[in-house]
């Protein structure tokens, strides 16, 4: 993680290479949503793009995040990252859902004094970018 963490509270530009598939001239390894290689709207595309932005990396070999559905991120330990219930800036927040078998992932953009966290999100076949504030306990279901 870069020591110069900058929270993202607005949507990335459409031509931002962190959110374009690596096979289409970008840096993102998540699935492309369209023929131009955009990885948004999709929560996994956003998480990969934010990881790249936060680490200031264009090195695909360093991106070891899960490439499957969001429901698999928390138990995917091959990435080498710690798991836990304590929010960290730039961390991936993982959510399960009873109505969406694929789950949801988001990025922790801000940790407030009251313990609430601000998350950046994207939704497959939905909103390209949005933020959401979640209060503890962090058992919010998407």
C-alpha positions as a LaTeX table, in Angstrom:
\begin{tabular}{lrrr}
\hline
Residue & $x$ (\AA) & $y$ (\AA) & $z$ (\AA) \\
\hline
Unk1 & 0.00 & 0.00 & 0.00 \\
Unk2 & 1.27 & 3.44 & $-0.87$ \\
Unk3 & 1.92 & 5.76 & 2.05 \\
Unk4 & 0.14 & 8.41 & $-0.02$ \\
Unk5 & $-3.31$ & 6.81 & 0.22 \\
Unk6 & $-5.93$ & 8.96 & $-1.47$ \\
Unk7 & $-9.55$ & 7.99 & $-0.90$ \\
Unk8 & $-11.69$ & 7.64 & $-4.00$ \\
Unk9 & $-15.10$ & 9.26 & $-3.54$ \\
Unk10 & $-15.88$ & 9.89 & $-7.19$ \\
Unk11 & $-15.97$ & 7.58 & $-10.18$ \\
Unk12 & $-12.73$ & 7.00 & $-12.07$ \\
Unk13 & $-12.52$ & 8.42 & $-15.58$ \\
Unk14 & $-13.70$ & 6.01 & $-18.28$ \\
Unk15 & $-10.21$ & 5.99 & $-19.78$ \\
Unk16 & $-8.42$ & 5.31 & $-16.44$ \\
Unk17 & $-6.17$ & 2.33 & $-17.25$ \\
Unk18 & $-6.51$ & 0.92 & $-13.73$ \\
Unk19 & $-10.13$ & 0.11 & $-14.68$ \\
Unk20 & $-9.48$ & $-1.26$ & $-18.16$ \\
Unk21 & $-8.72$ & $-4.93$ & $-18.80$ \\
Unk22 & $-5.03$ & $-5.70$ & $-19.27$ \\
Unk23 & $-5.74$ & $-7.35$ & $-22.65$ \\
Unk24 & $-7.29$ & $-4.06$ & $-23.86$ \\
Unk25 & $-4.43$ & $-1.73$ & $-22.95$ \\
Unk26 & $-5.15$ & $-1.31$ & $-19.24$ \\
Unk27 & $-3.76$ & $-2.88$ & $-16.08$ \\
Unk28 & $-6.81$ & $-4.62$ & $-14.58$ \\
Unk29 & $-7.08$ & $-8.43$ & $-14.51$ \\
Unk30 & $-10.78$ & $-8.58$ & $-13.56$ \\
Unk31 & $-13.30$ & $-9.48$ & $-16.23$ \\
Unk32 & $-14.15$ & $-6.96$ & $-18.92$ \\
Unk33 & $-17.75$ & $-5.76$ & $-18.96$ \\
Unk34 & $-17.76$ & $-4.61$ & $-22.57$ \\
Unk35 & $-15.81$ & $-5.01$ & $-25.81$ \\
Unk36 & $-13.66$ & $-1.97$ & $-24.98$ \\
Unk37 & $-12.31$ & $-3.68$ & $-21.86$ \\
Unk38 & $-13.95$ & $-1.60$ & $-19.14$ \\
Unk39 & $-14.07$ & $-3.47$ & $-15.82$ \\
Unk40 & $-16.86$ & $-1.26$ & $-14.42$ \\
Unk41 & $-19.64$ & $-1.60$ & $-13.48$ \\
Unk42 & $-18.48$ & $-4.61$ & $-11.47$ \\
Unk43 & $-17.41$ & $-4.75$ & $-7.83$ \\
Unk44 & $-14.44$ & $-7.01$ & $-8.61$ \\
Unk45 & $-13.25$ & $-4.65$ & $-11.35$ \\
Unk46 & $-13.43$ & $-1.75$ & $-8.92$ \\
Unk47 & $-11.53$ & $-3.61$ & $-6.18$ \\
Unk48 & $-8.75$ & $-4.59$ & $-8.59$ \\
Unk49 & $-8.56$ & $-1.04$ & $-9.93$ \\
Unk50 & $-8.44$ & 0.45 & $-6.44$ \\
Unk51 & $-5.73$ & $-2.02$ & $-5.40$ \\
Unk52 & $-3.67$ & $-0.93$ & $-8.40$ \\
Unk53 & $-4.27$ & 2.75 & $-7.63$ \\
Unk54 & $-3.50$ & 2.38 & $-3.92$ \\
Unk55 & $-0.27$ & 0.50 & $-4.57$ \\
Unk56 & 0.56 & 2.79 & $-7.50$ \\
Unk57 & 1.29 & $-0.35$ & $-9.49$ \\
Unk58 & 1.05 & $-1.31$ & $-13.13$ \\
Unk59 & 2.75 & $-4.66$ & $-12.50$ \\
Unk60 & 0.15 & $-7.36$ & $-13.10$ \\
Unk61 & 2.30 & $-9.95$ & $-11.33$ \\
Unk62 & 1.85 & $-8.02$ & $-8.07$ \\
Unk63 & $-1.95$ & $-8.16$ & $-8.30$ \\
Unk64 & $-2.72$ & $-11.43$ & $-6.57$ \\
Unk65 & $-6.35$ & $-10.71$ & $-5.73$ \\
Unk66 & $-8.98$ & $-13.34$ & $-6.45$ \\
Unk67 & $-10.21$ & $-13.42$ & $-10.04$ \\
Unk68 & $-13.46$ & $-15.19$ & $-9.29$ \\
Unk69 & $-16.78$ & $-13.94$ & $-7.99$ \\
Unk70 & $-16.78$ & $-11.65$ & $-4.96$ \\
Unk71 & $-18.12$ & $-14.44$ & $-2.73$ \\
Unk72 & $-14.72$ & $-16.16$ & $-3.08$ \\
Unk73 & $-12.47$ & $-13.24$ & $-2.07$ \\
Unk74 & $-12.41$ & $-13.74$ & 1.71 \\
Unk75 & $-11.50$ & $-17.41$ & 1.57 \\
Unk76 & $-8.98$ & $-16.95$ & $-1.27$ \\
Unk77 & $-5.79$ & $-17.03$ & 0.80 \\
Unk78 & $-3.35$ & $-17.40$ & $-2.11$ \\
Unk79 & $-3.07$ & $-13.61$ & $-2.24$ \\
Unk80 & $-1.09$ & $-13.58$ & 1.03 \\
Unk81 & $-3.14$ & $-10.78$ & 2.63 \\
Unk82 & $-4.35$ & $-10.87$ & 6.24 \\
Unk83 & $-8.04$ & $-11.33$ & 6.94 \\
Unk84 & $-9.92$ & $-9.81$ & 9.83 \\
Unk85 & $-12.79$ & $-7.76$ & 11.13 \\
Unk86 & $-10.83$ & $-4.51$ & 11.68 \\
Unk87 & $-11.11$ & $-2.09$ & 8.75 \\
Unk88 & $-7.89$ & $-0.80$ & 7.16 \\
Unk89 & $-7.57$ & 1.93 & 4.53 \\
Unk90 & $-7.45$ & 0.41 & 1.07 \\
Unk91 & $-8.53$ & $-3.02$ & 2.31 \\
Unk92 & $-11.07$ & $-5.15$ & 0.49 \\
Unk93 & $-14.35$ & $-5.45$ & 2.38 \\
Unk94 & $-16.12$ & $-8.75$ & 1.61 \\
Unk95 & $-19.86$ & $-9.26$ & 1.91 \\
Unk96 & $-22.06$ & $-12.28$ & 1.52 \\
Unk97 & $-25.67$ & $-12.14$ & 0.51 \\
Unk98 & $-28.74$ & $-14.29$ & 0.78 \\
Unk99 & $-30.21$ & $-12.84$ & $-2.44$ \\
Unk100 & $-27.01$ & $-12.60$ & $-4.52$ \\
Unk101 & $-25.03$ & $-15.83$ & $-4.70$ \\
Unk102 & $-21.99$ & $-13.97$ & $-6.07$ \\
Unk103 & $-21.46$ & $-11.77$ & $-2.97$ \\
Unk104 & $-19.96$ & $-8.28$ & $-3.05$ \\
Unk105 & $-16.58$ & $-6.64$ & $-2.48$ \\
Unk106 & $-15.75$ & $-2.99$ & $-1.89$ \\
Unk107 & $-12.73$ & $-0.90$ & $-0.88$ \\
Unk108 & $-12.33$ & 0.84 & 2.48 \\
Unk109 & $-11.80$ & 4.51 & 1.62 \\
Unk110 & $-12.23$ & 6.16 & 5.01 \\
Unk111 & $-12.46$ & 5.15 & 8.66 \\
Unk112 & $-14.47$ & 7.61 & 10.75 \\
Unk113 & $-14.07$ & 8.41 & 14.45 \\
Unk114 & $-17.41$ & 6.76 & 15.25 \\
Unk115 & $-16.11$ & 3.49 & 13.76 \\
Unk116 & $-18.15$ & 3.74 & 10.58 \\
Unk117 & $-16.36$ & 3.16 & 7.30 \\
Unk118 & $-16.84$ & 4.66 & 3.86 \\
Unk119 & $-16.65$ & 2.12 & 1.05 \\
Unk120 & $-16.25$ & 2.61 & $-2.69$ \\
Unk121 & $-18.44$ & 0.25 & $-4.69$ \\
Unk122 & $-19.50$ & $-0.78$ & $-8.14$ \\
Unk123 & $-22.33$ & $-3.13$ & $-9.06$ \\
Unk124 & $-22.39$ & $-5.60$ & $-11.93$ \\
Unk125 & $-25.21$ & $-4.56$ & $-14.29$ \\
Unk126 & $-25.84$ & $-1.65$ & $-11.91$ \\
Unk127 & $-24.12$ & 1.52 & $-10.77$ \\
Unk128 & $-20.65$ & 2.14 & $-12.16$ \\
Unk129 & $-19.50$ & 3.78 & $-8.91$ \\
Unk130 & $-21.02$ & 4.71 & $-5.57$ \\
Unk131 & $-19.99$ & 5.14 & $-1.96$ \\
Unk132 & $-21.66$ & 3.67 & 1.09 \\
Unk133 & $-21.12$ & 4.21 & 4.83 \\
Unk134 & $-21.31$ & 1.12 & 7.03 \\
Unk135 & $-21.47$ & 1.27 & 10.83 \\
Unk136 & $-20.17$ & $-1.42$ & 13.19 \\
Unk137 & $-20.76$ & $-4.23$ & 13.66 \\
Unk138 & $-19.53$ & $-4.84$ & 10.11 \\
Unk139 & $-21.97$ & $-7.61$ & 9.31 \\
Unk140 & $-23.83$ & $-5.57$ & 6.73 \\
Unk141 & $-25.38$ & $-7.64$ & 3.98 \\
Unk142 & $-25.43$ & $-6.38$ & 0.43 \\
\hline
\end{tabular}
